[in-house]
Amino acid sequence: MALTNEEKAAFAQTARQLRLDIIDTTVWAGGAHLGGALSMVEMLVILYWKYLKIDPQRPDWDERDRLVVSKGHAGVGIAPALALRGYFPKEELKSFNHFMSPFGMHLDAAKVRGVDLSTGSLGHGLPMSVGLALGARLQKKDWKTFCILGDGECDEGSVWEAAMSAAHFRLDNLVVMVDRNGLMIDGRTEDVMGLEPFEDKWKAFGFLTRKVDGHDYDELSSAIDFALSKPGKPVAIIAETVKGKGVDFMEGQVKWHYGSVDSVLEAKAKASIEAGASDKGRNHG
Amino acid sequence: MAEITGTTWTCYDSNTMTQAEIYGRVLTELGEKDPRVVGVTADLANSTKIGVFGKAFPDRLFNVGIAEQNLFGVAAGLAKSGLIPFASTFAAFASMRAAEQVRTDICYQNLPVKIIATHAGVAFGQAGTTHHCLEDIAIMRAFPNMTVIVPADGIETANAVRASMDIPGPVYIRVGRGFEPKFHASEDYGFRVGKAQRFREGTDLTIIACGIAVLQAAEAAKLLAASDGLSIRVVNMHTIKPIDREEVLAAIRETRRILTVEEHSVIGGLGGAVADVIAESGKGCAFSKLGFNDEFSVVGYPEDLYSHYRLDANGIADAVRAIMGRDFEEDESWEDEV
Ligand SMILES: Cc1ncc(C[n+]2csc(CCOP(=O)(O)OP(=O)(O)O)c2C)c(N)n1
């Protein structure tokens, strides 16, 4: 169903708040994987605030949908999103990265409410998601599994081993979303290790695909609606995004994969977020 | 700009370069001398500093993307083609993600792949447990043909990287994040693979340490001399495999008490290697292992974690005192046992 304007306005407001919270968390943490956290904000917002069947009061609720953020380095995006969604107070994020904190850069599912599986070593999330989806089906459960992958992460062979099995087992209760921001650590994905023709690869592995602007709620929404329509095969949504989205001086910059912000940069970053940043569109590899 | 004198980096260099950068520079120097030297990495050229080599020799650094199994398979192939690959990624991925490639592609075929595994131990403590690596020494020393080196600092890493060129088979060099404090004053202390460095003489107890623990052990020995009047020997066991048996036997014979200290699980690492030697010697000896117990490590900045896990000078000193207070059967005769 098409999104209403009110919904979209609310999402935009939530996204802005989440980006501000990501900056705060980065300051508390001393440094963080900013680029890849900021690029998936719209995806997190539409999942946590619209699609995921969850209850922050009952993080272990059996019937909940599962979200596996396989690009686990984006923990600095997920943890503030969980706080904003009501899993725990934002104050708790002040310990991020510090001694004995439940929050390290890569979130520990045993310690952070709302995190379904521990990730951080790339290429693990999709295999585990396939297991979740198989398990749900066997146990006749309705809940869905969503898995967010990084595009650089798709260099890992294990991603494709899992993709093959998702298609083989016809897991249409599994939704894969790839944050196609075109950048990894050492440069552009197409320079370091070419992924294109990327969508064709997913198709060849037996997926139905949708390529969308990963910052556009309408496009994300219609792709997710399609994925949830029991199309008979797993669906891969390739969300074209801008790494560092929302903070003008980070957008599309490889070096902002990981970084820290001093008080000057913090103020600049927040001003840029408040200003709605640029409307620079998709930044495809 | 750092001054380069032959193959030696001056103290000035090591003070101004992070420890990790030193090895990148040494690799570059090796590349200049030997065209067989190539680099391989998996989207961590800059994080591991093998990128320094890549800047000097762009066509001799292969970045395979985020694909560690591929990384070590490719390294094996490069070696088989006649080259000497230095493969660098985080220790957790080198030793665990690609363990079978390292064992079967590289060790089984005894290929000269030199693995520089960075961010080992809890050097990347704040990254969380997925990025801690407290199992790699145990894993790597179980592979036949593998040489395992855990340098005490960047200077020793430089020595180990150079020395690895003379080893015909695979070598695993385990380093931290590159910000670790310096232990050695210069490179000229007679580094030899498989030969421990007796850093300090002592008669009451021997601390056998590796990696960042060596500096802390030396500090602990000083502290114990001043406060407890103890004479502590400090051994830098930079090579875990092959282990310097003679040095361990000398410690049993001459000090009768041994403490091993390492930034690794107490299962299967330096402590395990030393325990093997002690057990096989048939000699009585008070012995204890200081390291990470059999549980997943917590999050935090490395310095906080080192003190939490008692790998700092105070923690080591306490572990020494605990052994000193322990009873064991003194046996003056070294020759009468099996
Ligand atoms: C197995 C593994 N190898 C390497 C890393 C180190 N690493 C962390 S993030 C990253 C780049 C990820 O790029 P991408 O998947 O495109 O994520 P994004 O750009 O969205 O942040 C790498 C190589 C890791 N975490 N896991």
XYZ file of C-alpha atoms and ligand atoms in Angstrom:
649
model
C 0.000 0.000 0.000
C 1.264 3.433 -0.898
C 2.668 5.488 1.930
C 0.769 8.543 3.051
C 2.409 11.931 3.171
C 2.012 11.967 6.947
C 3.843 8.680 7.206
C 6.668 9.942 5.056
C 6.953 13.166 7.018
C 7.148 11.160 10.223
C 9.822 8.902 8.736
C 11.844 11.918 7.669
C 11.648 13.340 11.164
C 12.675 10.006 12.690
C 15.545 9.670 10.225
C 16.788 13.128 11.132
C 16.660 12.282 14.820
C 18.404 8.963 14.227
C 21.208 10.665 12.339
C 21.671 13.127 15.194
C 21.733 10.225 17.645
C 24.332 8.459 15.513
C 26.561 11.523 15.771
C 26.039 11.666 19.549
C 26.876 7.993 19.863
C 30.009 8.469 17.773
C 31.141 11.233 20.104
C 30.555 9.023 23.130
C 32.226 6.057 21.472
C 35.294 8.010 20.408
C 34.884 6.878 16.801
C 32.574 4.781 14.692
C 31.684 3.380 11.302
C 29.769 6.465 10.302
C 29.553 6.121 6.541
C 27.808 2.781 6.432
C 25.549 3.622 9.379
C 24.314 6.820 7.777
C 23.706 5.180 4.398
C 21.182 2.726 5.852
C 19.170 5.125 8.007
C 16.126 5.177 5.719
C 16.176 1.374 5.549
C 16.330 1.117 9.336
C 13.546 3.663 9.726
C 11.142 1.979 7.356
C 11.880 -1.427 8.861
C 11.750 -0.495 12.536
C 8.902 1.983 12.220
C 6.722 0.277 9.641
C 7.460 -3.236 8.539
C 9.001 -5.157 11.390
C 6.467 -6.895 13.583
C 8.226 -6.268 16.886
C 7.545 -5.228 20.434
C 10.307 -3.279 22.185
C 8.809 -4.330 25.511
C 9.283 -7.959 24.594
C 12.539 -8.249 22.646
C 12.376 -12.036 22.854
C 8.773 -12.303 21.678
C 8.596 -15.522 19.714
C 6.439 -14.220 16.901
C 8.564 -11.176 16.110
C 10.144 -10.585 12.744
C 13.910 -10.991 12.750
C 16.365 -8.428 11.469
C 19.924 -9.514 10.865
C 22.243 -6.635 10.060
C 25.005 -8.617 8.485
C 27.153 -5.534 7.980
C 27.621 -5.560 11.738
C 30.081 -2.667 11.743
C 27.020 -0.435 11.382
C 26.267 -1.054 15.069
C 26.508 2.684 15.608
C 23.406 2.968 13.432
C 21.473 0.051 14.870
C 21.937 0.757 18.577
C 20.590 4.341 18.424
C 17.718 3.084 16.247
C 16.832 0.513 18.903
C 17.016 3.208 21.577
C 14.796 5.532 19.561
C 12.373 2.695 18.971
C 12.089 2.163 22.705
C 14.225 -0.872 23.471
C 16.356 1.011 25.989
C 17.070 4.626 26.951
C 19.423 6.583 24.724
C 21.476 7.352 27.847
C 22.755 3.805 27.795
C 24.604 4.546 24.585
C 26.987 6.776 26.515
C 29.047 3.728 27.395
C 29.453 2.744 23.725
C 32.914 1.194 23.142
C 33.934 1.727 26.754
C 35.068 -0.785 29.295
C 32.510 -3.524 30.003
C 29.895 -1.791 27.871
C 27.193 -3.965 26.334
C 27.849 -1.928 23.181
C 30.971 -2.499 21.128
C 31.253 -1.360 17.535
C 29.812 -4.714 16.537
C 26.756 -5.460 18.647
C 26.473 -8.527 20.829
C 23.005 -10.091 20.673
C 23.463 -11.499 24.157
C 23.909 -8.018 25.592
C 21.881 -5.587 23.495
C 18.079 -5.767 23.633
C 16.549 -6.008 20.193
C 19.566 -7.426 18.374
C 18.622 -10.819 16.974
C 22.058 -12.162 16.047
C 25.636 -11.081 16.722
C 27.425 -9.953 13.591
C 30.644 -8.117 12.791
C 32.630 -10.606 10.807
C 31.292 -9.968 7.324
C 29.571 -12.690 5.366
C 27.922 -14.423 8.322
C 24.529 -12.746 8.338
C 22.945 -14.257 5.262
C 23.776 -17.874 6.131
C 22.298 -17.346 9.599
C 19.264 -15.654 8.027
C 18.729 -18.659 5.785
C 18.732 -20.796 8.907
C 16.187 -18.524 10.581
C 13.917 -18.588 7.533
C 14.154 -22.369 7.214
C 13.433 -22.701 10.911
C 10.395 -20.438 10.721
C 8.977 -22.367 7.806
C 9.507 -25.777 9.372
C 7.850 -24.619 12.573
C 4.969 -23.040 10.626
C 5.719 -19.575 11.918
C 4.622 -16.476 10.112
C 7.461 -14.247 11.067
C 9.812 -12.951 8.411
C 13.571 -12.636 8.310
C 15.152 -9.459 6.963
C 18.870 -9.377 6.264
C 20.817 -6.223 5.469
C 24.089 -6.758 3.636
C 26.861 -4.350 2.715
C 27.793 -4.274 -0.942
C 31.484 -4.764 -0.203
C 30.428 -7.609 2.037
C 29.110 -9.368 -1.052
C 32.733 -10.121 -1.970
C 32.534 -12.887 0.611
C 31.871 -16.299 -0.889
C 29.665 -17.233 2.046
C 27.124 -14.632 0.893
C 26.726 -16.475 -2.386
C 26.698 -19.905 -0.780
C 23.797 -18.665 1.326
C 22.122 -16.997 -1.655
C 22.214 -20.291 -3.507
C 20.592 -22.084 -0.606
C 17.955 -19.392 -0.069
C 16.852 -19.845 -3.657
C 17.146 -23.612 -3.554
C 14.907 -23.757 -0.506
C 12.537 -21.180 -2.052
C 12.667 -18.983 1.002
C 10.138 -16.302 0.213
C 9.937 -15.516 3.915
C 13.423 -14.016 3.620
C 14.049 -10.458 2.457
C 17.577 -9.449 1.558
C 18.427 -5.775 1.400
C 21.810 -4.706 0.091
C 23.108 -1.293 1.056
C 24.611 -0.486 -2.321
C 26.566 2.612 -1.346
C 29.328 1.784 -3.776
C 32.138 2.126 -1.240
C 34.108 -0.183 1.040
C 37.264 0.529 3.101
C 39.954 0.633 0.472
C 37.903 2.500 -2.123
C 34.985 2.137 -4.514
C 33.625 -1.372 -4.796
C 34.062 -1.310 -8.553
C 37.742 -0.369 -8.172
C 38.625 -2.777 -5.370
C 36.597 -5.789 -6.528
C 33.963 -5.247 -9.170
C 30.467 -6.435 -8.280
C 28.634 -5.468 -11.438
C 26.469 -6.702 -13.017
C 25.280 -6.937 -9.442
C 21.530 -7.276 -9.862
C 22.072 -9.918 -12.536
C 24.166 -11.927 -10.098
C 21.290 -12.092 -7.630
C 18.949 -13.058 -10.437
C 21.305 -15.749 -11.620
C 21.400 -17.093 -8.071
C 17.636 -17.503 -8.150
C 16.422 -14.325 -6.500
C 13.728 -11.935 -7.575
C 15.193 -8.459 -7.454
C 14.168 -4.852 -7.032
C 16.590 -2.000 -7.492
C 15.546 1.094 -5.559
C 16.775 4.420 -4.261
C 17.618 3.430 -0.709
C 16.774 6.879 0.610
C 13.319 6.991 -0.983
C 10.560 5.655 1.246
C 8.108 5.067 -1.611
C 10.566 2.948 -3.520
C 11.701 1.055 -0.435
C 8.127 0.463 0.597
C 6.920 -0.907 -2.700
C 9.933 -3.212 -2.921
C 9.349 -4.541 0.590
C 5.634 -4.960 -0.116
C 6.581 -7.032 -3.125
C 9.030 -9.122 -1.109
C 6.357 -9.821 1.494
C 3.774 -10.874 -1.092
C 4.965 -14.515 -1.043
C 6.332 -14.312 -4.570
C 7.622 -17.898 -4.419
C 11.317 -16.987 -4.363
C 13.532 -14.974 -2.061
C 13.781 -11.301 -2.927
C 16.903 -9.155 -2.998
C 16.318 -5.430 -2.758
C 19.313 -3.555 -4.023
C 19.091 -0.219 -2.288
C 21.280 2.333 -3.977
C 22.482 4.720 -1.323
C 25.031 7.393 -0.525
C 27.618 6.439 2.054
C 27.639 9.053 4.807
C 24.180 10.253 3.714
C 22.857 13.293 5.516
C 26.178 14.808 6.538
C 27.399 16.829 3.604
C 31.128 16.466 4.224
C 30.838 12.702 4.680
C 28.656 11.936 1.691
C 30.367 9.709 -0.837
C 33.705 9.964 0.982
C 35.648 6.714 1.370
C 37.554 8.046 4.366
C 34.356 8.405 6.375
C 33.882 4.650 6.463
C 35.197 5.000 10.000
C 35.921 8.200 11.811
C 35.649 10.301 14.883
C 34.285 13.796 15.266
C 35.638 16.543 17.491
C 33.350 19.304 18.728
C 33.802 21.375 15.576
C 32.941 18.486 13.262
C 30.136 17.421 15.552
C 28.520 20.845 15.212
C 29.049 20.857 11.458
C 27.611 17.377 11.113
C 24.550 18.222 13.172
C 23.967 21.459 11.275
C 24.104 19.537 8.046
C 21.616 16.966 9.337
C 19.276 19.681 10.625
C 19.426 21.418 7.287
C 18.143 18.228 5.713
C 21.556 17.833 4.118
C 21.722 17.535 0.406
C 19.189 15.772 -1.685
C 21.969 14.126 -3.567
C 20.417 11.011 -4.973
C 21.697 7.526 -5.276
C 25.392 7.092 -5.567
C 25.805 3.988 -7.520
C 29.252 2.339 -7.516
C 60.778 12.276 7.221
C 62.285 9.218 8.815
C 65.945 8.594 8.190
C 66.754 5.249 6.646
C 70.120 3.704 7.382
C 70.486 0.525 5.418
C 67.893 -1.862 6.701
C 67.730 -0.268 10.111
C 65.123 2.091 11.369
C 66.397 4.499 13.934
C 64.712 5.004 17.271
C 63.444 8.238 15.890
C 61.511 6.305 13.286
C 59.855 4.026 15.757
C 58.858 6.930 17.922
C 57.150 8.744 15.143
C 55.743 5.851 13.171
C 53.083 3.614 14.565
C 54.402 0.134 15.107
C 52.312 -1.121 12.231
C 53.772 1.392 9.804
C 57.254 0.107 10.523
C 56.389 -3.265 9.100
C 54.848 -1.684 6.002
C 58.131 0.120 5.435
C 60.220 -3.001 5.993
C 58.089 -4.875 3.517
C 58.681 -2.143 0.992
C 62.395 -2.404 1.579
C 62.218 -6.180 1.031
C 60.226 -5.575 -2.133
C 62.930 -3.332 -3.458
C 65.540 -6.029 -2.951
C 63.552 -9.030 -4.069
C 61.105 -8.922 -6.958
C 59.434 -12.119 -5.704
C 57.921 -10.247 -2.779
C 54.246 -9.468 -3.335
C 51.435 -8.373 -1.031
C 47.881 -9.664 -0.714
C 45.065 -8.213 1.343
C 41.286 -8.228 1.665
C 40.007 -4.632 1.765
C 42.341 -3.898 4.646
C 45.318 -2.434 2.806
C 45.308 0.676 4.932
C 44.145 -0.833 8.183
C 46.923 -3.415 8.134
C 49.552 -1.084 6.615
C 50.377 -3.464 3.816
C 49.099 -0.520 1.791
C 52.490 1.130 2.371
C 53.976 -1.650 0.237
C 51.164 -1.177 -2.280
C 51.989 2.507 -2.678
C 55.546 1.601 -3.616
C 54.572 -1.351 -5.816
C 50.997 -0.856 -7.019
C 51.127 -3.816 -9.380
C 52.524 -6.128 -6.705
C 49.740 -5.655 -4.166
C 46.620 -7.697 -4.839
C 43.466 -6.614 -3.072
C 40.972 -9.455 -3.395
C 38.095 -7.569 -1.808
C 36.446 -8.686 1.423
C 37.128 -12.371 0.883
C 39.592 -13.948 3.287
C 39.263 -17.519 2.120
C 40.016 -16.339 -1.366
C 42.880 -14.266 0.043
C 44.769 -17.268 1.390
C 43.948 -19.466 -1.576
C 45.282 -16.765 -3.887
C 48.365 -16.403 -1.686
C 48.986 -20.138 -2.003
C 48.746 -19.917 -5.778
C 51.063 -16.932 -5.923
C 53.582 -18.836 -3.812
C 53.299 -21.895 -6.011
C 54.015 -19.719 -9.041
C 57.382 -18.791 -7.530
C 56.571 -15.608 -5.597
C 56.806 -14.818 -1.886
C 53.434 -13.459 -0.810
C 52.901 -11.474 2.377
C 49.231 -11.755 3.199
C 47.746 -9.335 5.677
C 44.352 -9.130 7.317
C 42.973 -9.045 10.858
C 44.081 -12.020 12.964
C 40.507 -13.156 13.577
C 39.913 -13.586 9.862
C 43.350 -15.004 9.025
C 43.207 -17.660 11.686
C 39.537 -18.524 11.821
C 37.717 -17.493 8.667
C 40.445 -18.899 6.471
C 41.854 -21.558 8.803
C 41.414 -24.376 6.359
C 42.914 -22.452 3.460
C 45.912 -21.691 5.665
C 46.219 -25.317 6.712
C 45.490 -27.130 3.494
C 46.467 -24.706 0.746
C 49.490 -23.219 2.469
C 50.841 -25.435 5.278
C 50.073 -28.807 3.722
C 51.959 -27.798 0.602
C 54.600 -26.029 2.679
C 54.380 -22.845 0.664
C 56.286 -19.676 1.573
C 53.278 -17.530 2.441
C 54.043 -15.016 5.181
C 50.941 -14.078 7.100
C 50.934 -10.790 8.938
C 47.901 -10.980 11.153
C 47.045 -7.638 12.693
C 44.640 -6.492 15.431
C 45.330 -9.712 17.315
C 44.366 -10.281 20.928
C 42.222 -7.407 22.144
C 44.193 -4.766 20.287
C 40.884 -3.725 18.708
C 39.079 -4.118 22.034
C 36.362 -1.569 21.422
C 35.358 -3.317 18.207
C 33.838 -6.065 20.275
C 34.325 -9.767 20.590
C 33.912 -10.546 16.877
C 37.138 -8.656 16.312
C 39.057 -9.986 19.297
C 41.349 -12.882 18.520
C 42.496 -14.982 21.449
C 42.631 -18.334 19.707
C 45.025 -17.856 16.805
C 48.267 -19.007 18.412
C 46.602 -22.278 19.383
C 45.187 -22.744 15.891
C 48.325 -21.832 13.990
C 50.725 -23.873 16.086
C 48.654 -26.957 15.401
C 49.404 -26.737 11.681
C 52.495 -28.683 10.567
C 55.154 -26.590 8.781
C 53.925 -23.337 10.284
C 56.303 -21.031 12.133
C 54.520 -18.827 14.669
C 56.030 -15.525 15.786
C 54.541 -13.049 18.244
C 56.759 -9.951 18.229
C 57.004 -7.822 21.357
C 56.743 -4.563 19.426
C 57.101 -2.952 16.012
C 60.864 -3.223 16.022
C 60.666 -6.936 16.592
C 57.973 -7.145 13.923
C 60.433 -5.563 11.519
C 63.001 -8.195 12.483
C 60.478 -10.986 12.142
C 59.278 -9.817 8.751
C 62.856 -9.759 7.500
C 63.693 -13.098 9.058
C 60.611 -14.693 7.527
C 62.251 -14.315 4.120
C 64.845 -16.897 5.126
C 62.276 -19.455 6.226
C 61.342 -21.687 3.315
C 57.801 -22.428 4.536
C 54.811 -20.522 5.906
C 55.127 -18.037 8.746
C 52.440 -16.500 10.944
C 53.423 -13.149 12.430
C 50.942 -11.950 14.998
C 50.780 -8.229 15.676
C 48.482 -5.747 17.348
C 46.890 -2.626 16.042
C 50.149 -0.786 15.683
C 49.807 1.642 18.567
C 51.497 -0.604 21.115
C 54.386 0.857 23.116
C 57.933 0.123 22.117
C 59.873 -2.544 23.993
C 63.197 -2.765 22.188
C 65.558 0.195 22.081
C 66.949 -0.801 18.704
C 66.890 -3.647 16.250
C 70.298 -4.917 17.254
C 69.663 -7.412 20.006
C 70.371 -10.532 17.999
C 66.846 -11.541 16.975
C 66.738 -15.134 15.803
C 63.632 -17.123 14.970
C 63.271 -19.929 17.506
C 65.749 -18.432 19.962
C 64.177 -16.688 22.917
C 65.590 -13.427 24.183
C 66.586 -13.546 27.841
C 65.885 -9.957 28.645
C 66.577 -9.992 32.354
C 68.408 -12.425 34.582
C 66.808 -13.817 37.711
C 66.873 -16.782 40.046
C 63.516 -16.930 41.855
C 61.103 -17.283 38.967
C 61.022 -16.925 35.195
C 58.339 -14.991 33.395
C 58.024 -16.224 29.845
C 56.037 -13.736 27.819
C 55.259 -12.798 24.251
C 53.781 -9.832 22.428
C 52.670 -6.816 24.419
C 53.092 -8.811 27.640
C 56.887 -8.693 27.382
C 57.128 -5.013 28.233
C 54.676 -5.478 31.109
C 56.618 -8.496 32.374
C 59.811 -6.449 32.387
C 58.037 -3.732 34.347
C 56.662 -6.304 36.773
C 60.155 -7.740 37.337
C 61.481 -4.293 38.197
C 58.597 -3.678 40.519
C 59.007 -7.033 42.262
C 62.714 -6.455 42.754
C 62.043 -3.129 44.418
C 59.021 -4.079 46.504
C 59.426 -7.787 47.221
C 63.145 -8.296 46.804
C 62.519 -10.953 44.185
C 64.916 -11.887 41.426
C 62.791 -12.444 38.346
C 64.065 -13.643 35.008
C 62.220 -12.261 31.979
C 62.194 -14.174 28.736
C 60.793 -12.804 25.513
C 59.524 -15.948 23.777
C 58.816 -14.271 20.467
C 58.775 -17.545 18.588
C 56.038 -19.841 19.814
C 56.791 -22.441 17.222
C 59.355 -23.835 17.137
C 59.533 -23.141 20.867
C 62.959 -22.606 22.407
C 63.023 -25.755 24.563
C 66.459 -25.038 25.960
C 65.317 -21.742 27.376
C 62.329 -23.374 29.061
C 64.492 -26.182 30.456
C 66.964 -23.621 31.770
C 64.106 -21.818 33.500
C 62.936 -25.025 35.169
C 66.444 -25.927 36.231
C 67.604 -22.516 37.366
C 64.490 -20.851 38.751
C 62.080 -23.748 39.395
C 59.121 -21.463 38.931
C 57.602 -20.333 35.647
C 54.819 -17.937 34.789
C 53.720 -17.533 31.190
C 51.983 -14.333 30.139
C 50.227 -13.753 26.837
C 47.427 -11.823 25.197
C 45.728 -15.065 24.210
C 43.539 -17.774 25.661
C 45.254 -19.846 28.334
C 44.331 -22.809 26.168
C 46.875 -23.776 23.553
C 48.960 -20.629 23.243
C 52.366 -19.737 24.666
C 51.350 -21.220 28.016
C 50.336 -24.436 26.338
C 53.572 -24.645 24.390
C 55.659 -24.064 27.523
C 53.550 -26.533 29.520
C 54.289 -29.194 26.910
C 58.009 -28.705 27.379
C 57.727 -28.760 31.166
C 55.578 -31.885 31.193
C 57.856 -33.710 28.798
C 60.955 -32.775 30.820
C 59.771 -34.796 33.810
C 61.126 -32.115 36.133
C 59.294 -30.539 39.031
C 58.384 -26.924 38.559
C 55.801 -24.468 39.883
C 53.901 -23.247 36.890
C 51.051 -20.937 36.086
C 49.564 -19.401 32.934
C 48.327 -15.835 32.778
C 46.131 -14.981 29.829
C 42.466 -14.977 28.916
C 40.390 -17.601 30.629
C 38.020 -19.827 28.745
C 35.296 -17.238 28.179
C 34.564 -14.568 25.594
C 36.293 -11.272 26.265
C 34.419 -8.069 27.106
C 34.348 -4.782 25.195
C 36.661 -1.884 25.961
C 39.723 0.053 24.914
C 42.833 -2.173 24.933
C 44.501 -0.498 27.918
C 41.404 -1.023 30.053
C 41.179 -4.627 28.967
C 44.857 -5.310 29.667
C 44.430 -4.200 33.257
C 41.070 -5.944 33.611
C 42.588 -9.215 32.448
C 45.644 -8.636 34.664
C 48.085 -8.423 31.785
C 49.607 -5.215 33.109
C 52.638 -5.002 35.389
C 50.519 -5.096 38.544
C 48.527 -8.091 37.415
C 51.672 -9.925 36.446
C 53.322 -9.069 39.762
C 50.320 -10.485 41.626
C 50.472 -13.677 39.582
C 54.173 -13.984 40.439
C 53.459 -13.529 44.148
C 50.811 -16.228 43.973
C 53.342 -18.690 42.578
C 55.994 -17.654 45.100
C 53.573 -18.497 47.873
C 52.876 -21.914 46.498
C 54.419 -25.118 47.805
C 56.024 -27.518 45.431
C 58.521 -30.259 45.812
C 61.992 -28.761 45.673
C 64.380 -31.107 43.973
C 68.008 -30.085 43.808
C 69.050 -32.946 41.613
C 68.477 -32.256 37.963
C 70.094 -35.405 36.630
C 68.256 -38.167 38.438
C 64.913 -38.012 36.649
C 63.533 -39.508 33.511
C 35.224 -11.027 7.466
C 35.554 -9.603 7.612
N 36.568 -9.097 6.891
C 36.917 -7.798 7.024
C 36.257 -6.991 7.897
C 36.700 -5.560 8.099
N 35.728 -4.632 7.534
C 34.832 -3.975 8.301
S 33.811 -3.011 7.434
C 34.552 -3.421 5.969
C 34.059 -2.835 4.686
C 32.625 -3.140 4.476
O 32.151 -2.591 3.286
P 30.600 -2.700 2.953
O 30.129 -4.078 3.150
O 30.392 -2.118 1.616
O 29.944 -1.836 4.097
P 29.571 -0.275 4.097
O 30.285 0.393 2.971
O 28.103 -0.228 3.903
O 29.972 0.234 5.433
C 35.608 -4.323 6.202
C 36.471 -4.861 5.162
C 35.196 -7.555 8.638
N 34.506 -6.845 9.530
N 34.859 -8.848 8.465
